[in-house]
Coordinates of C-alpha atoms and ligand atoms in Angstrom, one line a residue:
F24 CA -46.8 -1.4 32.5
S25 CA -46.5 -4.5 30.4
Q26 CA -43.7 -5.7 32.7
S27 CA -46.0 -5.4 35.8
L28 CA -48.9 -7.0 34.0
L29 CA -46.7 -9.8 32.9
S30 CA -45.4 -10.4 36.4
A31 CA -49.0 -10.5 37.8
V32 CA -50.3 -12.9 35.1
F33 CA -47.5 -15.2 34.1
P34 CA -45.2 -17.3 36.2
P35 CA -41.6 -16.1 36.2
E36 CA -40.3 -18.8 33.8
L37 CA -42.8 -17.8 31.1
R38 CA -42.3 -14.1 31.5
Y39 CA -39.2 -13.7 29.3
V40 CA -40.6 -15.8 26.5
T41 CA -43.8 -13.9 26.5
L42 CA -42.1 -10.5 26.5
K43 CA -40.0 -11.6 23.5
F44 CA -43.2 -12.7 21.7
I45 CA -44.9 -9.3 22.4
H46 CA -41.9 -7.5 21.1
R47 CA -41.9 -9.5 17.9
I48 CA -45.6 -8.8 17.3
C49 CA -45.0 -5.1 17.9
N50 CA -42.1 -5.1 15.5
W51 CA -44.2 -6.9 13.0
F52 CA -46.8 -4.2 12.9
S53 CA -44.3 -1.3 13.2
A54 CA -43.6 0.7 10.1
Y55 CA -40.0 1.3 11.3
C56 CA -36.8 -0.6 11.5
Y57 CA -34.0 0.4 13.9
Y58 CA -30.2 0.0 13.6
D59 CA -27.8 0.2 16.6
I60 CA -24.4 1.6 16.0
T61 CA -22.5 1.3 19.2
E62 CA -19.2 3.1 19.9
N63 CA -17.4 0.0 20.9
D64 CA -18.0 -3.5 19.8
G65 CA -16.3 -4.9 22.9
V66 CA -12.9 -5.2 21.3
N67 CA -12.5 -2.4 18.7
T68 CA -13.8 1.0 18.3
N69 CA -16.6 1.1 15.7
E70 CA -15.5 3.1 12.7
L71 CA -19.1 3.6 11.7
Y72 CA -19.9 5.3 15.0
N73 CA -17.1 7.8 14.5
A74 CA -18.2 8.4 10.9
V75 CA -21.8 9.0 11.9
Q76 CA -20.7 11.4 14.6
L77 CA -18.7 13.4 12.1
Y78 CA -21.4 13.2 9.5
L79 CA -24.0 14.5 11.9
S80 CA -21.7 17.3 12.9
S81 CA -22.4 19.0 9.6
S82 CA -26.2 19.1 10.3
A83 CA -26.0 19.4 14.0
S84 CA -24.1 22.7 13.7
I85 CA -27.1 24.2 11.9
T86 CA -30.2 22.6 13.5
G87 CA -29.4 21.7 17.0
N88 CA -30.1 23.9 20.0
R89 CA -27.7 21.9 22.1
V90 CA -24.7 20.5 20.4
S91 CA -21.5 19.0 21.8
L92 CA -18.2 20.4 20.6
S93 CA -14.9 18.7 20.1
R94 CA -11.5 19.2 18.5
G95 CA -9.5 16.2 17.3
L96 CA -5.8 15.6 17.4
N97 CA -4.0 17.3 14.5
S98 CA -7.1 19.4 13.7
S99 CA -7.5 23.1 13.7
N100 CA -11.2 23.1 13.5
I101 CA -14.0 22.5 16.0
T102 CA -16.4 19.7 15.3
F103 CA -20.1 19.9 16.3
G104 CA -21.9 16.8 17.5
L105 CA -25.2 15.6 18.6
S106 CA -25.6 15.9 22.3
N107 CA -26.3 13.0 24.6
N108 CA -29.8 11.5 24.1
D109 CA -30.6 14.1 21.5
S110 CA -32.1 13.3 18.1
L111 CA -32.0 14.7 14.6
I112 CA -33.9 14.1 11.4
D113 CA -31.9 13.7 8.2
T114 CA -33.1 13.4 4.6
F115 CA -31.3 11.4 1.9
N116 CA -32.7 11.2 -1.7
G117 CA -36.2 12.0 -0.3
V118 CA -36.0 9.4 2.4
K119 CA -36.4 10.6 6.0
V120 CA -34.4 8.9 8.8
L121 CA -34.0 9.7 12.5
W122 CA -30.8 9.6 14.3
E123 CA -30.7 9.3 18.1
H124 CA -27.6 9.5 20.2
I125 CA -28.0 7.2 23.3
V126 CA -25.7 7.5 26.2
T127 CA -26.3 5.0 29.1
P128 CA -24.1 4.3 32.1
R129 CA -22.1 1.1 31.7
N130 CA -22.8 -1.8 34.0
S131 CA -19.9 -1.8 36.4
Q132 CA -20.0 -5.6 36.7
T133 CA -19.1 -6.1 33.1
F134 CA -15.7 -7.9 32.9
S135 CA -13.2 -6.6 30.4
W136 CA -9.4 -7.0 29.9
R137 CA -9.3 -3.3 28.9
P138 CA -10.7 -0.4 30.9
L139 CA -13.9 0.6 29.1
P140 CA -15.4 4.1 29.1
E141 CA -17.9 4.6 31.9
E142 CA -20.7 5.4 29.5
K143 CA -22.0 3.3 26.7
R144 CA -22.6 5.4 23.6
G145 CA -24.3 4.5 20.5
F146 CA -26.5 5.9 17.7
I147 CA -29.9 4.5 16.8
L148 CA -30.9 4.9 13.2
R149 CA -34.6 4.8 12.6
A150 CA -35.9 4.4 9.1
K151 CA -39.1 3.2 7.5
K152 CA -39.1 -0.4 6.6
I153 CA -39.9 0.3 3.0
N154 CA -36.6 2.3 2.8
K155 CA -34.5 -0.4 4.4
G156 CA -32.8 -1.1 1.0
I157 CA -31.8 2.4 0.4
V158 CA -30.5 2.9 4.0
L159 CA -28.4 -0.3 3.9
T160 CA -27.0 0.0 0.3
S161 CA -26.6 3.8 -0.3
Y162 CA -27.2 5.9 2.8
L163 CA -24.6 4.3 5.1
D164 CA -22.0 4.5 2.3
F165 CA -22.9 8.1 1.8
V166 CA -22.4 8.8 5.5
M167 CA -19.0 7.2 5.5
E168 CA -17.9 9.1 2.4
K169 CA -19.1 12.4 3.8
A170 CA -17.4 11.8 7.1
N171 CA -14.1 11.1 5.4
E172 CA -14.5 14.4 3.5
I173 CA -15.2 16.3 6.7
R174 CA -12.3 14.6 8.4
R175 CA -10.0 15.6 5.6
K176 CA -11.2 19.2 5.7
N177 CA -10.9 19.5 9.4
Q178 CA -7.6 17.8 9.7
D179 CA -4.4 19.5 8.9
R180 CA -2.5 17.9 6.1
L181 CA 0.4 15.6 7.0
L182 CA 3.8 15.6 5.5
Y183 CA 5.4 12.2 5.5
T184 CA 9.0 11.4 5.0
N185 CA 11.0 8.2 4.8
S186 CA 14.1 9.7 6.3
R187 CA 14.4 6.8 8.8
G188 CA 16.1 4.8 6.1
G189 CA 13.9 1.8 5.8
S190 CA 13.5 1.1 9.5
L191 CA 9.9 0.8 10.8
D192 CA 8.3 2.5 13.8
S193 CA 6.5 0.6 16.6
R194 CA 3.4 0.2 14.5
G195 CA 5.4 -1.1 11.5
H196 CA 5.1 2.1 9.6
P197 CA 8.0 3.2 7.4
W198 CA 6.9 6.8 7.1
E199 CA 7.3 9.5 9.7
S200 CA 4.8 12.3 9.7
V201 CA 4.6 15.9 10.8
P202 CA 1.7 18.4 10.4
F203 CA 2.0 20.1 7.0
K204 CA 1.4 23.8 7.3
H205 CA 2.9 25.2 4.2
P206 CA 0.9 28.4 3.4
S207 CA 1.4 28.3 -0.4
T208 CA -1.8 28.3 -2.5
F209 CA -2.5 28.7 -6.1
E210 CA -3.6 32.3 -5.3
T211 CA -0.2 33.2 -4.0
L212 CA 1.7 31.2 -6.7
A213 CA 3.3 33.6 -9.2
M214 CA 2.9 32.2 -12.7
C215 CA 1.0 32.7 -15.9
P216 CA -2.7 32.7 -14.9
K217 CA -3.7 30.7 -17.9
K218 CA -1.3 27.9 -17.1
K219 CA -2.3 28.1 -13.4
A220 CA -6.0 27.7 -14.3
E221 CA -5.2 24.8 -16.6
I222 CA -3.3 23.0 -13.8
M223 CA -6.1 23.7 -11.3
S224 CA -8.8 22.3 -13.5
D225 CA -6.6 19.3 -14.3
L226 CA -6.2 18.6 -10.6
L227 CA -10.0 19.0 -10.0
D228 CA -10.8 16.7 -13.0
F229 CA -8.5 14.1 -11.4
A230 CA -10.0 14.4 -8.0
K231 CA -13.5 14.1 -9.3
G232 CA -12.7 11.5 -11.9
E233 CA -13.2 8.2 -10.1
S234 CA -15.9 7.0 -12.5
F235 CA -13.9 8.1 -15.5
Y236 CA -10.8 6.2 -14.4
Q237 CA -13.0 3.2 -13.6
R238 CA -14.8 3.3 -16.9
T239 CA -11.6 3.7 -18.9
G240 CA -9.7 1.0 -17.0
R241 CA -7.0 3.3 -15.9
A242 CA -5.4 3.4 -12.5
W243 CA -6.7 6.4 -10.6
K244 CA -3.4 8.3 -10.5
R245 CA -1.7 11.2 -12.2
G246 CA 1.9 12.2 -12.7
Y247 CA 3.3 15.7 -12.9
L248 CA 6.8 16.7 -13.8
L249 CA 7.8 20.1 -12.6
Y250 CA 11.0 21.5 -14.2
G251 CA 12.8 24.8 -14.2
P252 CA 15.6 26.7 -12.6
P253 CA 15.9 26.9 -8.8
G254 CA 13.6 29.3 -7.1
T255 CA 10.9 29.3 -9.7
G256 CA 8.3 27.7 -7.3
K257 CA 8.4 24.0 -7.9
S258 CA 8.2 23.1 -4.2
S259 CA 5.7 25.9 -3.7
M260 CA 3.5 24.4 -6.5
I261 CA 3.5 21.0 -4.7
A262 CA 2.4 22.7 -1.5
A263 CA -0.3 24.6 -3.4
M264 CA -1.5 21.4 -5.0
A265 CA -1.8 19.7 -1.6
N266 CA -3.6 22.6 -0.1
Y267 CA -5.9 22.9 -3.0
L268 CA -7.0 19.2 -3.0
G269 CA -6.6 18.6 0.7
Y270 CA -4.2 15.8 0.2
D271 CA -1.3 14.6 2.3
I272 CA 2.2 14.7 1.0
Y273 CA 4.7 11.8 1.0
D274 CA 8.2 13.2 0.4
L275 CA 10.1 10.3 -0.9
E276 CA 13.8 10.5 -0.3
L277 CA 15.1 8.1 -2.9
T278 CA 18.6 8.0 -1.5
E279 CA 17.2 6.4 1.7
V280 CA 15.6 3.6 -0.3
H281 CA 18.0 0.7 -0.9
T282 CA 16.0 -1.9 -2.8
N283 CA 13.1 -2.2 -5.1
S284 CA 11.1 -4.2 -2.6
E285 CA 11.7 -1.5 0.0
L286 CA 10.3 1.0 -2.5
R287 CA 7.3 -1.2 -3.0
K288 CA 6.7 -1.4 0.8
L289 CA 6.8 2.3 1.1
L290 CA 4.3 2.7 -1.7
M291 CA 2.0 0.1 -0.1
K292 CA 2.0 2.1 3.1
T293 CA 0.9 5.4 1.5
S294 CA -2.8 6.4 1.9
S295 CA -5.1 7.4 -0.9
K296 CA -5.7 11.0 -1.6
S297 CA -2.0 11.8 -1.4
I298 CA 0.8 13.4 -3.4
I299 CA 4.0 11.4 -3.6
V300 CA 6.9 13.6 -4.3
I301 CA 10.4 12.9 -5.5
E302 CA 12.3 16.2 -5.6
D303 CA 15.4 16.7 -7.8
I304 CA 15.0 13.4 -9.6
D305 CA 18.1 14.1 -11.7
C306 CA 20.2 14.1 -8.5
S307 CA 18.7 10.9 -7.3
I308 CA 19.5 8.9 -10.4
N309 CA 23.1 8.1 -11.0
L310 CA 23.8 9.2 -14.5
T311 CA 27.2 7.8 -14.7
N312 CA 25.8 4.3 -14.3
R313 CA 23.2 5.1 -17.0
K314 CA 25.9 6.1 -19.4
N315 CA 27.9 2.9 -18.7
N316 CA 24.9 0.8 -19.2
N317 CA 24.0 2.6 -22.4
S318 CA 27.5 2.3 -23.8
T319 CA 27.6 -1.5 -23.1
S320 CA 24.1 -2.1 -24.3
S321 CA 23.8 -3.2 -27.9
G322 CA 21.8 -1.0 -30.3
G323 CA 20.7 2.5 -30.1
G324 CA 17.6 2.2 -27.8
G325 CA 19.5 3.0 -24.7
S326 CA 16.5 4.2 -22.8
N327 CA 15.0 0.7 -22.8
N328 CA 17.7 -0.5 -20.6
N329 CA 16.1 0.5 -17.4
S330 CA 18.2 -1.2 -14.8
Y331 CA 20.4 1.7 -13.7
N332 CA 21.2 2.3 -10.2
V333 CA 19.9 5.1 -8.1
S334 CA 22.7 6.7 -6.2
S335 CA 21.8 5.1 -2.9
P336 CA 24.5 4.4 -0.4
S337 CA 25.2 0.8 -1.4
P338 CA 27.9 -1.2 0.3
P339 CA 31.1 -1.4 -1.7
G340 CA 31.3 -4.5 -4.0
S341 CA 27.7 -5.3 -3.5
G342 CA 27.0 -6.4 -7.0
E343 CA 25.9 -3.0 -8.2
E344 CA 27.0 -3.7 -11.8
N345 CA 24.4 -6.3 -12.4
G346 CA 21.6 -4.0 -11.1
G347 CA 21.0 -6.8 -8.7
G348 CA 19.0 -7.5 -5.6
N349 CA 20.2 -4.8 -3.3
T350 CA 20.0 -1.7 -5.4
I351 CA 17.0 0.3 -6.5
T352 CA 16.7 0.5 -10.3
L353 CA 15.0 2.9 -12.7
S354 CA 12.6 0.1 -13.7
G355 CA 11.7 -0.3 -10.0
L356 CA 11.0 3.4 -9.9
L357 CA 8.9 3.3 -13.0
N358 CA 7.0 0.3 -11.7
F359 CA 6.4 2.4 -8.7
T360 CA 4.8 5.1 -10.8
D361 CA 3.0 3.3 -13.5
G362 CA 3.4 -0.4 -13.2
L363 CA 1.1 -2.8 -11.4
W364 CA 2.2 -1.6 -8.0
S365 CA 1.2 2.0 -8.7
C366 CA -2.5 1.1 -8.4
C367 CA -2.5 -0.4 -5.0
G368 CA -4.7 2.2 -3.3
S369 CA -6.2 4.9 -5.4
E370 CA -6.3 8.7 -5.9
R371 CA -2.6 9.3 -5.9
I372 CA -0.6 12.0 -7.6
F373 CA 3.1 11.6 -8.4
V374 CA 5.2 14.7 -8.7
F375 CA 8.8 14.7 -9.8
T376 CA 10.8 17.8 -9.8
T377 CA 14.1 18.6 -11.6
N378 CA 16.2 21.6 -12.4
H379 CA 17.6 19.9 -15.5
I380 CA 15.0 18.2 -17.7
E381 CA 17.6 17.6 -20.3
K382 CA 19.4 15.3 -17.9
L383 CA 16.4 13.0 -17.4
D384 CA 16.2 9.7 -19.0
P385 CA 13.8 9.5 -22.0
A386 CA 12.1 6.5 -20.2
L387 CA 10.9 8.9 -17.6
L388 CA 9.8 11.5 -20.1
R389 CA 8.0 9.3 -22.6
S390 CA 4.3 10.2 -23.1
G391 CA 1.9 8.6 -20.7
R392 CA 4.5 8.3 -17.9
M393 CA 4.2 11.8 -16.5
D394 CA 0.8 13.1 -17.6
M395 CA 1.8 16.7 -17.5
H396 CA 5.1 18.4 -17.9
I397 CA 5.0 21.8 -16.2
H398 CA 7.7 24.3 -16.9
M399 CA 8.3 26.7 -14.0
S400 CA 10.0 29.6 -15.7
Y401 CA 11.6 32.9 -14.8
S402 CA 9.1 35.5 -13.7
S403 CA 6.8 36.9 -16.4
F404 CA 5.0 40.2 -16.2
A405 CA 1.8 38.4 -15.1
A406 CA 3.8 36.6 -12.4
L407 CA 5.4 39.8 -11.3
K408 CA 2.0 41.4 -10.7
I409 CA 1.0 38.5 -8.4
L410 CA 4.2 39.0 -6.4
L411 CA 3.6 42.7 -6.1
K412 CA 0.1 41.9 -4.8
N413 CA 1.5 39.2 -2.4
Y414 CA 4.3 41.2 -0.9
L415 CA 3.2 44.8 -1.1
G416 CA -0.5 44.5 -1.4
Y417 CA -0.3 46.4 -4.7
D418 CA -2.8 46.1 -7.5
E419 CA -1.9 47.2 -11.0
D420 CA -3.4 50.6 -10.4
D421 CA -1.3 51.2 -7.3
V422 CA 1.9 51.4 -9.3
E423 CA 2.6 54.4 -11.5
K424 CA 1.8 53.6 -15.1
K425 CA 5.2 54.7 -16.4
I426 CA 7.0 52.4 -13.9
L427 CA 4.7 49.6 -14.7
E428 CA 5.5 49.9 -18.4
Q429 CA 9.2 49.9 -17.6
L430 CA 8.8 46.8 -15.5
E431 CA 7.0 45.1 -18.4
D432 CA 9.7 46.1 -20.8
V433 CA 12.5 44.7 -18.8
I434 CA 11.1 41.6 -17.1
E435 CA 11.5 39.0 -19.8
M436 CA 15.1 40.0 -20.6
A437 CA 16.0 40.1 -16.9
E438 CA 15.3 36.4 -16.4
M439 CA 14.8 36.8 -12.7
T440 CA 13.2 34.0 -10.6
P441 CA 10.2 34.7 -8.4
A442 CA 12.4 33.8 -5.4
D443 CA 14.9 36.6 -6.4
I444 CA 12.1 39.1 -6.9
S445 CA 10.4 38.2 -3.6
E446 CA 13.7 38.8 -1.9
V447 CA 13.9 42.4 -3.2
L448 CA 10.3 43.0 -2.2
I449 CA 10.6 41.5 1.3
K450 CA 13.7 43.5 2.0
N451 CA 11.9 46.8 1.2
R452 CA 8.3 45.9 2.2
R453 CA 8.0 48.8 4.7
N454 CA 8.6 51.3 2.0
K455 CA 6.5 50.1 -0.9
D456 CA 7.4 52.7 -3.5
K457 CA 11.1 52.2 -2.8
A458 CA 10.6 48.4 -3.2
V459 CA 9.2 48.9 -6.7
L460 CA 12.0 51.2 -7.7
E461 CA 14.6 48.9 -6.3
L462 CA 13.1 46.0 -8.1
L463 CA 13.1 47.9 -11.4
E464 CA 16.8 48.7 -10.8
A465 CA 17.6 45.1 -10.1
L466 CA 15.7 43.9 -13.2
R467 CA 17.5 46.5 -15.3
T468 CA 20.9 45.3 -14.1
R469 CA 20.0 41.7 -14.8
A470 CA 18.6 42.5 -18.2
E471 CA 21.7 44.5 -19.2
R472 CA 24.0 41.7 -18.0
N473 CA 21.9 39.1 -19.9
N474 CA 22.0 41.3 -23.0
N475 CA 25.8 41.5 -22.8
N476 CA 26.2 37.8 -22.3
N477 CA 23.9 37.1 -25.2
A478 CA 25.9 39.5 -27.5
V479 CA 29.1 37.8 -26.5
K480 CA 27.6 34.3 -27.1
L481 CA 26.3 35.3 -30.5
S482 CA 29.6 36.8 -31.6
R483 CA 31.5 33.7 -30.3
E484 CA 29.2 31.5 -32.4
N485 CA 29.8 33.7 -35.4
C486 CA 33.5 33.5 -34.7
T487 CA 33.4 29.7 -34.6
V488 CA 31.6 29.5 -37.9
V489 CA 34.0 31.9 -39.5
D490 CA 36.9 29.9 -38.0
E491 CA 35.6 26.7 -39.7
E492 CA 35.1 28.4 -43.0
Q493 CA 38.5 29.9 -42.7
E494 CA 40.1 26.5 -42.1
K495 CA 38.3 25.0 -45.1
R496 CA 39.5 27.8 -47.3
A497 CA 43.0 27.5 -45.9
L498 CA 43.1 23.9 -47.0
E499 CA 41.9 24.8 -50.5
E500 CA 43.8 27.9 -51.2
S501 CA 46.9 29.6 -50.0
P502 CA 46.3 31.7 -46.9
K503 CA 45.5 35.4 -47.3
E504 CA 47.4 36.7 -44.4
G505 CA 45.8 40.0 -44.1
V506 CA 42.2 38.6 -43.7
D507 CA 43.4 35.9 -41.3
D508 CA 45.0 38.3 -39.1
Q509 CA 42.0 40.5 -39.1
L510 CA 39.8 37.6 -38.2
Q511 CA 42.1 36.3 -35.5
A512 CA 42.3 39.8 -34.0
K513 CA 38.5 40.0 -34.0
C514 CA 38.2 36.6 -32.3
D515 CA 40.8 37.4 -29.8
K516 CA 39.1 40.6 -28.9
E517 CA 35.7 38.9 -28.5
E518 CA 37.2 35.9 -26.6
K519 CA 38.6 38.4 -24.2
G520 CA 35.3 40.1 -23.9
G521 CA 33.6 36.7 -23.3
H522 CA 36.0 35.8 -20.5
D523 CA 35.3 39.1 -18.9
A524 CA 31.6 38.5 -19.0
N525 CA 31.9 35.0 -17.6
D526 CA 34.0 36.3 -14.8
D527 CA 31.3 38.8 -14.0
E528 CA 28.7 36.0 -13.9
K529 CA 30.8 34.0 -11.4
V530 CA 31.1 36.9 -9.1
L531 CA 27.5 37.8 -9.3
Ligands
ATP622 N1 6.2 31.0 -8.6 C1 6.3 31.5 -7.3 N2 5.3 32.1 -6.7 C2 5.4 32.6 -5.5 N3 6.5 32.5 -4.8 C3 7.6 31.8 -5.3 C4 7.5 31.3 -6.6 N4 8.7 30.8 -6.9 C5 9.5 30.9 -5.8 N5 8.8 31.6 -4.8 C6 9.3 32.0 -3.5 O1 10.7 31.5 -3.5 C7 10.9 30.6 -2.5 C8 11.6 29.4 -3.1 O2 10.7 28.7 -4.0 P1 10.6 27.1 -4.2 O3 11.3 26.4 -3.0 O4 9.2 26.8 -4.5 O5 11.5 27.0 -5.5 P2 12.0 25.6 -6.2 O6 11.6 25.8 -7.7 O7 11.4 24.5 -5.5 O8 13.5 25.7 -6.0 P3 14.5 24.4 -6.0 O9 14.7 24.0 -7.4 O10 15.8 25.0 -5.5 O11 14.0 23.4 -5.1 C9 9.6 30.2 -1.9 O12 9.6 30.2 -0.5 C10 8.6 31.2 -2.4 O13 8.4 32.1 -1.4
MG623 MG1 12.3 22.9 -4.4

């Protein structure tokens, strides 16, 4: 109406100016302000548009009569969205705002180097002028944050690897990724429930601890060292951590990293909310080099000498001895975890695993470096109950009380890993009672063998002590042949027994 009135009253050259003036006056008296968030700013896609779409998906799924559905790449969930030209009211800290999704056909005459979508999409955010401050400072940040959270929840986790050996992909990325679908969770993880709960709350504290880390001036990161024999669930624990927090995993293959600067670049290209894993750290660090270094270093504090090489395939004669430019050093690795470089990006968890904690360098173990040392041990009775539940669906009451007691009696002595136990259970999972009995049998055999081995070890130790005492006495007094012979015979006998037991172990 105003257009036709204008064209009747004003000459064409004045029309535009007058229209603009009227708009201004209207805006002046309006209680609302409007924000346009278009899908495309002409060159790039607008991140905020995608974020708003995701954010509104959480409310659209509940309130809307007509919602659009979509499923993103790498996602196993369906996302709800506001339909075209539909609107929705949202409330934030008591402030009401209105979101409108506007879809208009694109003007075909518009010139662009790139083909543009046929429709122009955008959100209009309407808020009261008095709430302008809240909307611009807090609400939009909140929308972005919430959208990221939804994205993480919807998206399957990714497992990254640097197996390409330092070469970059077409986008200059050193990591290769695949969808991470490991089903391990804390629920299925067989370990002491108390320890498990402690780890879970530690992880949760970390994930929610942004303000704590900010306040205390610490980098927002945490290190876990998982150690224990093979098959006790170290890798399963990492997968459970990732699934619990919804983080991606970066599996760092140290032997593929040749220099400290390469390591730094890899770190810089990791995203926040991720777990950076170095498996079998004792196998990645060349301990012979460490020993050489320690023996040549003056003074006892060998662990301070951090420039040992990591066993990466370095070219022969490449100056390895001086820990020089083209090798990766322990100090480089430590810088990676807790030096200045560790805090580029935030919310990162470092996990190192090892089968032999005693082989690790004290520099890696000193307090503050790895925040939590987690011992993954042989199966306990509590862990066994979880495995019975996982594999046979058996609760405590489903197993005969007598058998349960027998299992409890023998489990500690048997020193069987959860991996070994699950093997027995999987093999017999069709016949559950047989599975339990076979497991009991396997545990008994192991316990007996361990018992024998321990007895042999003990008597050997006794024998050595007696040997030493005997030598001393022999130096002091003249030998009493009868006793010596007796001792020797005893040792010989036990030595023989010991060898037998060892042979058994090799075969088993
Ligand atoms: N604590 C556990 N709880 C549940 N399952 C387990 C546990 N430990 C081992 N398993 C089972 O055994 C298999 C091997 O475990 P996993 O790979 O986690 O062991 P690991 O400690 O990482 O061994 P390695 O030191 O050889 O890498 C897993 O597939 C899992 O099914
Ligand atoms: Mg493992």
